[in-house]
PDB file of C-alpha atoms in Angstrom:
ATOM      1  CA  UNK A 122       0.000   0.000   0.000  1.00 94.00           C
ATOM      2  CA  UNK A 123       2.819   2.637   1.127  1.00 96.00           C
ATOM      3  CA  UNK A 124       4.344   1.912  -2.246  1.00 97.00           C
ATOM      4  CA  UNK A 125       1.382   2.348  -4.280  1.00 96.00           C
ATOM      5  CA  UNK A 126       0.532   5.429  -2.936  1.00 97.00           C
ATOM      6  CA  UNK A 127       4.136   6.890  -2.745  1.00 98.00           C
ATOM      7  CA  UNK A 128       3.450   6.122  -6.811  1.00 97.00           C
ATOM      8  CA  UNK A 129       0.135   7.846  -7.375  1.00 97.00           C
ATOM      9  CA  UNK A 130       0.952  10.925  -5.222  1.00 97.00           C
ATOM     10  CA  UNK A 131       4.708  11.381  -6.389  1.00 97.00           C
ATOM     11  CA  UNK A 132       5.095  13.329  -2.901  1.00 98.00           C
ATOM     12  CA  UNK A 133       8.445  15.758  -3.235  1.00 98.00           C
ATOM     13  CA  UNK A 134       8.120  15.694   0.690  1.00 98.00           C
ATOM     14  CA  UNK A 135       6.613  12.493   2.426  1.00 97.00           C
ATOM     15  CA  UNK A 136       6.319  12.040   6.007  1.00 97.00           C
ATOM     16  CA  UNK A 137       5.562   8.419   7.638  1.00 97.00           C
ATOM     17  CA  UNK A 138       4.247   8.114  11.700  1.00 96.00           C
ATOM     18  CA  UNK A 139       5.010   5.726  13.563  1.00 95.00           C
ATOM     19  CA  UNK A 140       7.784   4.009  11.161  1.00 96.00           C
ATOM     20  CA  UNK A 141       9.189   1.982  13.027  1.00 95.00           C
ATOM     21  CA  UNK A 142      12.549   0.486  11.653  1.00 96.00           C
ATOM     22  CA  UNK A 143      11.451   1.912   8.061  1.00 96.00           C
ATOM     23  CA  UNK A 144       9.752  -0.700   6.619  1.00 93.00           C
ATOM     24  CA  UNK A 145       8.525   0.270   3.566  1.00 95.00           C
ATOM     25  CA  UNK A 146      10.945   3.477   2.525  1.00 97.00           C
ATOM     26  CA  UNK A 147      12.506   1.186   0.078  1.00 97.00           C
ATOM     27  CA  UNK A 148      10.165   2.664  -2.472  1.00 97.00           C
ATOM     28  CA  UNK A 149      10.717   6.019  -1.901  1.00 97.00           C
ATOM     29  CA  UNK A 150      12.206   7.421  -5.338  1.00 97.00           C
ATOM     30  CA  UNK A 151      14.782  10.004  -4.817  1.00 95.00           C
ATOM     31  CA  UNK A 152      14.314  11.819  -7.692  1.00 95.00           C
ATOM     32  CA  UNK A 153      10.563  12.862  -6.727  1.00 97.00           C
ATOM     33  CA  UNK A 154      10.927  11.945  -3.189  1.00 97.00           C
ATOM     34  CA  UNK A 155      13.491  15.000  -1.655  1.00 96.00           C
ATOM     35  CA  UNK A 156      12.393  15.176   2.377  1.00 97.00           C
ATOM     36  CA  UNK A 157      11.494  11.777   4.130  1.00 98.00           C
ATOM     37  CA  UNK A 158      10.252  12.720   7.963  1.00 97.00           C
ATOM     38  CA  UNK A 159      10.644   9.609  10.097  1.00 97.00           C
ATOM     39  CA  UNK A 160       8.266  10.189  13.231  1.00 96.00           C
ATOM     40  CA  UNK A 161       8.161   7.390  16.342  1.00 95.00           C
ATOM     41  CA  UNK A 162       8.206   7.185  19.839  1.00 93.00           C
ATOM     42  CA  UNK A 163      10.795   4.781  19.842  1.00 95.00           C
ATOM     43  CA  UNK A 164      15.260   6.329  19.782  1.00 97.00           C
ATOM     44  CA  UNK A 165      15.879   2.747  19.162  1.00 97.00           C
ATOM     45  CA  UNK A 166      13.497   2.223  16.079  1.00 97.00           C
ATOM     46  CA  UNK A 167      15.034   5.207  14.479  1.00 97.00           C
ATOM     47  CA  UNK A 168      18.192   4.557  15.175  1.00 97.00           C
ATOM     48  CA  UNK A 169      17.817   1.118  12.958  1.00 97.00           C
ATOM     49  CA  UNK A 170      16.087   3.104  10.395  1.00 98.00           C
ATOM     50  CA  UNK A 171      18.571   5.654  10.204  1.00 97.00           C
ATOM     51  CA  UNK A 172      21.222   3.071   9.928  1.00 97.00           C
ATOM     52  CA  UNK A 173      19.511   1.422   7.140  1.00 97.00           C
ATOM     53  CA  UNK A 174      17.925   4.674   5.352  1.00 97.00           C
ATOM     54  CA  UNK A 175      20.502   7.625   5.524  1.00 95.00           C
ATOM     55  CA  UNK A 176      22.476   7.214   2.390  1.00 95.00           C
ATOM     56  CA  UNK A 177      19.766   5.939   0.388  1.00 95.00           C
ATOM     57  CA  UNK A 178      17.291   9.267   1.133  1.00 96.00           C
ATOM     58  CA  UNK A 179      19.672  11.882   1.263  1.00 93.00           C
ATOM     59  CA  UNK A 180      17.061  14.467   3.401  1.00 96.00           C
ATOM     60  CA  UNK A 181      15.967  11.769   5.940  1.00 97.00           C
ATOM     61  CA  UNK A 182      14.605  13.530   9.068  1.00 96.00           C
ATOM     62  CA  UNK A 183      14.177  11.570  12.191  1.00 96.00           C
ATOM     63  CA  UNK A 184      11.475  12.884  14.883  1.00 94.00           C
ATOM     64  CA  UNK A 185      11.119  10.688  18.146  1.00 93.00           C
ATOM     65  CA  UNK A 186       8.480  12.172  19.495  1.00 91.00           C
ATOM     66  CA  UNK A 187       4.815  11.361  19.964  1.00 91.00           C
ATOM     67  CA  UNK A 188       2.346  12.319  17.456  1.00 90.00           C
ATOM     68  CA  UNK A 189      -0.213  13.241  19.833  1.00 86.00           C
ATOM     69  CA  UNK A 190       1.459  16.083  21.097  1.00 78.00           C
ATOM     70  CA  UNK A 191       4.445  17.319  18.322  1.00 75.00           C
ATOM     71  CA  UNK A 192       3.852  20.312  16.452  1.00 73.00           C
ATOM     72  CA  UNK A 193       5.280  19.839  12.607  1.00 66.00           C
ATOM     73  CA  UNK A 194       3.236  22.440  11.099  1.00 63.00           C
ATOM     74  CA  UNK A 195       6.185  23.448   8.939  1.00 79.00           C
ATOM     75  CA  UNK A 196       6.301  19.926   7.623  1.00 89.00           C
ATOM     76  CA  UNK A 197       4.650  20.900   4.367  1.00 93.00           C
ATOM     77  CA  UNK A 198       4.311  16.983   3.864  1.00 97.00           C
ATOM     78  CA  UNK A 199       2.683  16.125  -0.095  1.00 98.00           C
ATOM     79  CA  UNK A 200       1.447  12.897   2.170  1.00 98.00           C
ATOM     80  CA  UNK A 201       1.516  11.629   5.377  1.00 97.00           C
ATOM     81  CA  UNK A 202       1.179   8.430   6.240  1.00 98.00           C
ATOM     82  CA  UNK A 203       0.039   6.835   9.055  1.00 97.00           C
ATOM     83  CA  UNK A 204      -0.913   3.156   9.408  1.00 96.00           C
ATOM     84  CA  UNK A 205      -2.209   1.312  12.342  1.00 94.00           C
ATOM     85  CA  UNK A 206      -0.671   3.847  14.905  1.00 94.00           C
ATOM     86  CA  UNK A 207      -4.046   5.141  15.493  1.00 95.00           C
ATOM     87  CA  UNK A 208      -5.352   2.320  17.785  1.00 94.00           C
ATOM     88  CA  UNK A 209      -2.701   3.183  20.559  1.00 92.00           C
ATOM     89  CA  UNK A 210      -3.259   7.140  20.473  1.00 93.00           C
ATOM     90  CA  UNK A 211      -5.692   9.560  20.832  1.00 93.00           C
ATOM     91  CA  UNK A 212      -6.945  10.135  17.402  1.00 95.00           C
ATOM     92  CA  UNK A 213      -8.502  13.247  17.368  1.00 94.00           C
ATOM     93  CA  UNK A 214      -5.543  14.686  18.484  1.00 93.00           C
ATOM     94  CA  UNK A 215      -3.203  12.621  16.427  1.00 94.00           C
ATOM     95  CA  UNK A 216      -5.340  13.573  13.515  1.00 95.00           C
ATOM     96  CA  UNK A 217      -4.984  17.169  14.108  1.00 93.00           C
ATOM     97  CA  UNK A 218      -1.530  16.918  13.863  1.00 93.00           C
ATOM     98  CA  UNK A 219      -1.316  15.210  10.763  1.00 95.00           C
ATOM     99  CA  UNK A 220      -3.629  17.731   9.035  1.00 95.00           C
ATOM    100  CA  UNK A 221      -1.777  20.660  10.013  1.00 92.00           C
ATOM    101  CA  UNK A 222       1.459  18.810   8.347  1.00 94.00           C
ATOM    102  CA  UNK A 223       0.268  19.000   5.207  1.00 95.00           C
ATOM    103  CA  UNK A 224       0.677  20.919   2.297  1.00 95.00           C
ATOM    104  CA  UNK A 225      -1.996  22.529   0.166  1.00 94.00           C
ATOM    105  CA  UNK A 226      -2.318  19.413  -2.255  1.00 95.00           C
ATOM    106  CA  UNK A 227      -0.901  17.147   0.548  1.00 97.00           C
ATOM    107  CA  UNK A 228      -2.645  13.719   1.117  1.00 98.00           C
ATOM    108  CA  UNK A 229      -3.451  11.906   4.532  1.00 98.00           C
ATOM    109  CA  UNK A 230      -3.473   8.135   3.996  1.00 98.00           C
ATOM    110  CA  UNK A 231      -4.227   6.032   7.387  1.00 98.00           C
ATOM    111  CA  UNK A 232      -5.196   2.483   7.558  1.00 97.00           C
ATOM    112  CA  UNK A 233      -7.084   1.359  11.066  1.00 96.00           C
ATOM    113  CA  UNK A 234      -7.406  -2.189  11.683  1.00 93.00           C
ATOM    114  CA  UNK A 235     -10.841  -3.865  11.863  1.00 90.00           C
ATOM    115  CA  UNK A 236     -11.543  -7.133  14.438  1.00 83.00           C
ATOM    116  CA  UNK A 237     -14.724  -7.933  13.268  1.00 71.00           C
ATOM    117  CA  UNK A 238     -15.782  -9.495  16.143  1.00 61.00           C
ATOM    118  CA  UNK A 239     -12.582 -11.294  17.287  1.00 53.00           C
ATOM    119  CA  UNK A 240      -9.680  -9.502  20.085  1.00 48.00           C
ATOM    120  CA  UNK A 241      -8.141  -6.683  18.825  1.00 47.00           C
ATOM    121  CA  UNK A 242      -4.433  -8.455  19.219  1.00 51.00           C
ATOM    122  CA  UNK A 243      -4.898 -12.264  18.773  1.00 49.00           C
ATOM    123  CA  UNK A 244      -2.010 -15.221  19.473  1.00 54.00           C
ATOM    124  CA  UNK A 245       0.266 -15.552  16.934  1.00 51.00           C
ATOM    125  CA  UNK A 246       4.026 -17.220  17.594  1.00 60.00           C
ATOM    126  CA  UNK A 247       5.449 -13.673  18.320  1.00 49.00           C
ATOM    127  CA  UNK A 248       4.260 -13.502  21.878  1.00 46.00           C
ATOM    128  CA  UNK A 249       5.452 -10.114  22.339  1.00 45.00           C
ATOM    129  CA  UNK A 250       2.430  -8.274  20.491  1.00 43.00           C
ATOM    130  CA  UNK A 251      -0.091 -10.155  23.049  1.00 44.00           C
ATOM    131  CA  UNK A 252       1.575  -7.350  25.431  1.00 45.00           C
ATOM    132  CA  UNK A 253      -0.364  -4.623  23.010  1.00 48.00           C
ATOM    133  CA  UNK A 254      -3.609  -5.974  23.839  1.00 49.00           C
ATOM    134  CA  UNK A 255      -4.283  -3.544  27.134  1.00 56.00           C
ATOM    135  CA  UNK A 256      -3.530  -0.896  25.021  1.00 61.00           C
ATOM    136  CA  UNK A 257      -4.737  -1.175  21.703  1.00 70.00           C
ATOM    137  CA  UNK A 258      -8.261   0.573  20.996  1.00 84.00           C
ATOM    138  CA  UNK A 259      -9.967  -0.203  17.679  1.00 88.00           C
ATOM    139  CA  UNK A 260     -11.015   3.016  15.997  1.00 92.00           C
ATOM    140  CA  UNK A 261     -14.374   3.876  13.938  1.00 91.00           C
ATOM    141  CA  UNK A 262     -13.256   4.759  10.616  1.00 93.00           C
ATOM    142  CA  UNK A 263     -16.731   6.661  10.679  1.00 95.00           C
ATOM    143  CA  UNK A 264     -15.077   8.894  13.587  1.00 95.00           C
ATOM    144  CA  UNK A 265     -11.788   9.304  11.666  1.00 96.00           C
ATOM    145  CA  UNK A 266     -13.671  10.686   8.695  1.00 96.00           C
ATOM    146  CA  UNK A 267     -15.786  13.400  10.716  1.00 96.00           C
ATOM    147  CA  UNK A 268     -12.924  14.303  12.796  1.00 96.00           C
ATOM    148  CA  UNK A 269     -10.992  15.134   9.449  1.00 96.00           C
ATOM    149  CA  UNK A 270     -14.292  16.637   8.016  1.00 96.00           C
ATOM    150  CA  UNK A 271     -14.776  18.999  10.453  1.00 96.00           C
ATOM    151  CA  UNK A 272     -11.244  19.656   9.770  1.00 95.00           C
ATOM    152  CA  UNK A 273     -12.243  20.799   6.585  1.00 96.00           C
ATOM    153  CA  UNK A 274     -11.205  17.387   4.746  1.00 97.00           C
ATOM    154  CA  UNK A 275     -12.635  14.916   2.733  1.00 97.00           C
ATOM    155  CA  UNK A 276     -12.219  11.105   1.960  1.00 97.00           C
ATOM    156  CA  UNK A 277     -10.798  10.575  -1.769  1.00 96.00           C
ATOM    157  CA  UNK A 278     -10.168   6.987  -1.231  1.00 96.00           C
ATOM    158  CA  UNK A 279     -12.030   4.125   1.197  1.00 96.00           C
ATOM    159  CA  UNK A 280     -11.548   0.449   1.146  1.00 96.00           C
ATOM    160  CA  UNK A 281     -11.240  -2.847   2.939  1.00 95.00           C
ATOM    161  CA  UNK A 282      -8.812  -5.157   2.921  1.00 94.00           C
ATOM    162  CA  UNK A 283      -9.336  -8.101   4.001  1.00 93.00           C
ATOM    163  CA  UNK A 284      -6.293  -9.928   6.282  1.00 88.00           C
ATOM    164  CA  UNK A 285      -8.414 -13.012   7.299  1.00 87.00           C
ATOM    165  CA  UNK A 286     -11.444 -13.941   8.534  1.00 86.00           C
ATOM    166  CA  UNK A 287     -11.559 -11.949  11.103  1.00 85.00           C
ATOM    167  CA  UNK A 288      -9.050  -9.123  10.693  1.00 89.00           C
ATOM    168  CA  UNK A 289      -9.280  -6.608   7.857  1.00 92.00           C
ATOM    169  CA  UNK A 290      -7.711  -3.361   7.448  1.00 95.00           C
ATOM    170  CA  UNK A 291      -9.699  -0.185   6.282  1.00 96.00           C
ATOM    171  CA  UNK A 292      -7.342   2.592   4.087  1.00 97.00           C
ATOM    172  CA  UNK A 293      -8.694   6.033   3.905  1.00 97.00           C
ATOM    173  CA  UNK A 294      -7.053   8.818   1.967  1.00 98.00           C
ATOM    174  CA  UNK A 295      -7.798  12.486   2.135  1.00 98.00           C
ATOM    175  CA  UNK A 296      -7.375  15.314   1.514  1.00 97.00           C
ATOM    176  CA  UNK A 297      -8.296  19.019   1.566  1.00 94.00           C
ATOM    177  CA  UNK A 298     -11.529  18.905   0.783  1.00 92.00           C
ATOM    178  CA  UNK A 299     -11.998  22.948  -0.926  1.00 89.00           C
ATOM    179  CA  UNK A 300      -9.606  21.087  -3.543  1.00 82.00           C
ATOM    180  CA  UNK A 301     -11.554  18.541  -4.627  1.00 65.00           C
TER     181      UNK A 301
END
C-alpha cells in the first residue's frame, strides 16, 4: 500500500508516523521523493532506520516524538502516512496533527485495523504483540472521517482489505476537501 501510494501521489516531501525500523521506505524514489520525515516514539526504532535509510534518502529527518502532542506544522508533507498507529493514540488529536502537516495538495493516507468481532491483538508465535492488547483501541473509521471533516477534509479513497477472517484493514485517503 505505502508503495502504491508513494506512486500515485509522487510526494516531493513524504512524512511516515510511527515508522518503526522503516519498513517500507525502500520505495521512496529520490528523484521525486526529496524530504522523508521519520516520526516514532521509539530512539531505538530510528536509530535502525537511520542506519539502514541515511544514504539511500539523502534528506531523511528523524522525529522521536509522539504524534499526539508534536507540532510539525512546517512539515509541508505532499502525504503523510500513518498506518495502524491510530489504535494506541488519541486520534482526534493525532489527527490534528497530521492535518496541520500538510501541504496545500498534501494527502493523509491512514489504515485502522478492523476485528470484526474477534480480540483486537490475537495469538500468533510472536508472543510479544499479546503485550499490546491492554492498550490497543480499535477506531471507527466513521469517527476518523468526521474528525478530518470537520477539519475541513474529505475522503478521496475508502476500502477494505481483508487480512483473514476476522481481521481486515480499512485505508482512507484524504485530503483538503476545498480542492476537490
Amino acid at each position: 500500500l505505502l508503495k502504491n501510494a508513494l506512486q500515485i501521489y509522487n510526494p516531493a516531501c513524504f512524512a511516515v508516523v510511527g515508522c518503526t525500523t522503516g519498513n517500507g521506505l525502500e520505495h521512496v524514489n529520490n528523484q521525486i521523493t526529496e524530504t522523508v520525515y521519520a516520526i516514532d516514539i521509539n530512539p531505538k526504532y530510528l536509530e535502525v532506520l537511520g542506519a539502514r535509510f541515511s544514504r539511500a534518502i539523502p534528506d531523511l529527518r528523524l522525529v522521536c516524538e509522539s504524534i499526539e502532542s508534536i507540532s510539525l506544522i512546517d512539515v509541508n508533507a505532499d502525504l503523510v502516512w500513518c498506518a495502524l498507529v491510530l489504535e494506541y493514540v488519541n486520534p482526534e488529536k493525532a489527527l490534528k496533527t497530521m492535518l496541520s502537516m500538510l501541504s496545500a495538495k498534501g494527502k493523509l493516507a491512514l489504515i485502522v485495523q478492523r476485528s470484526n468481532g474477534s480480540s483486537f491483538v490475537t495469538k500468533t508465535k510472536y508472543h510479544s504483540l499479546e503485550c499490546l492488547s491492554p492498550i490497543a483501541t480499535e477506531v471507527d473509521e466513521a469517527s476518523l472521517v468526521k474528525i478530518c471533516q470537520q477539519q475541513g477534509y474529505a475522503v478521496t479513497e475508502s476500502r477494505v482489505i481483508q487480512i483473514n477472517p476476522v481481521k481486515s484493514f480499512v485505508y482512507l485517503v484524504f485530503e483538503d476537501a476545498k480542492i476537490r
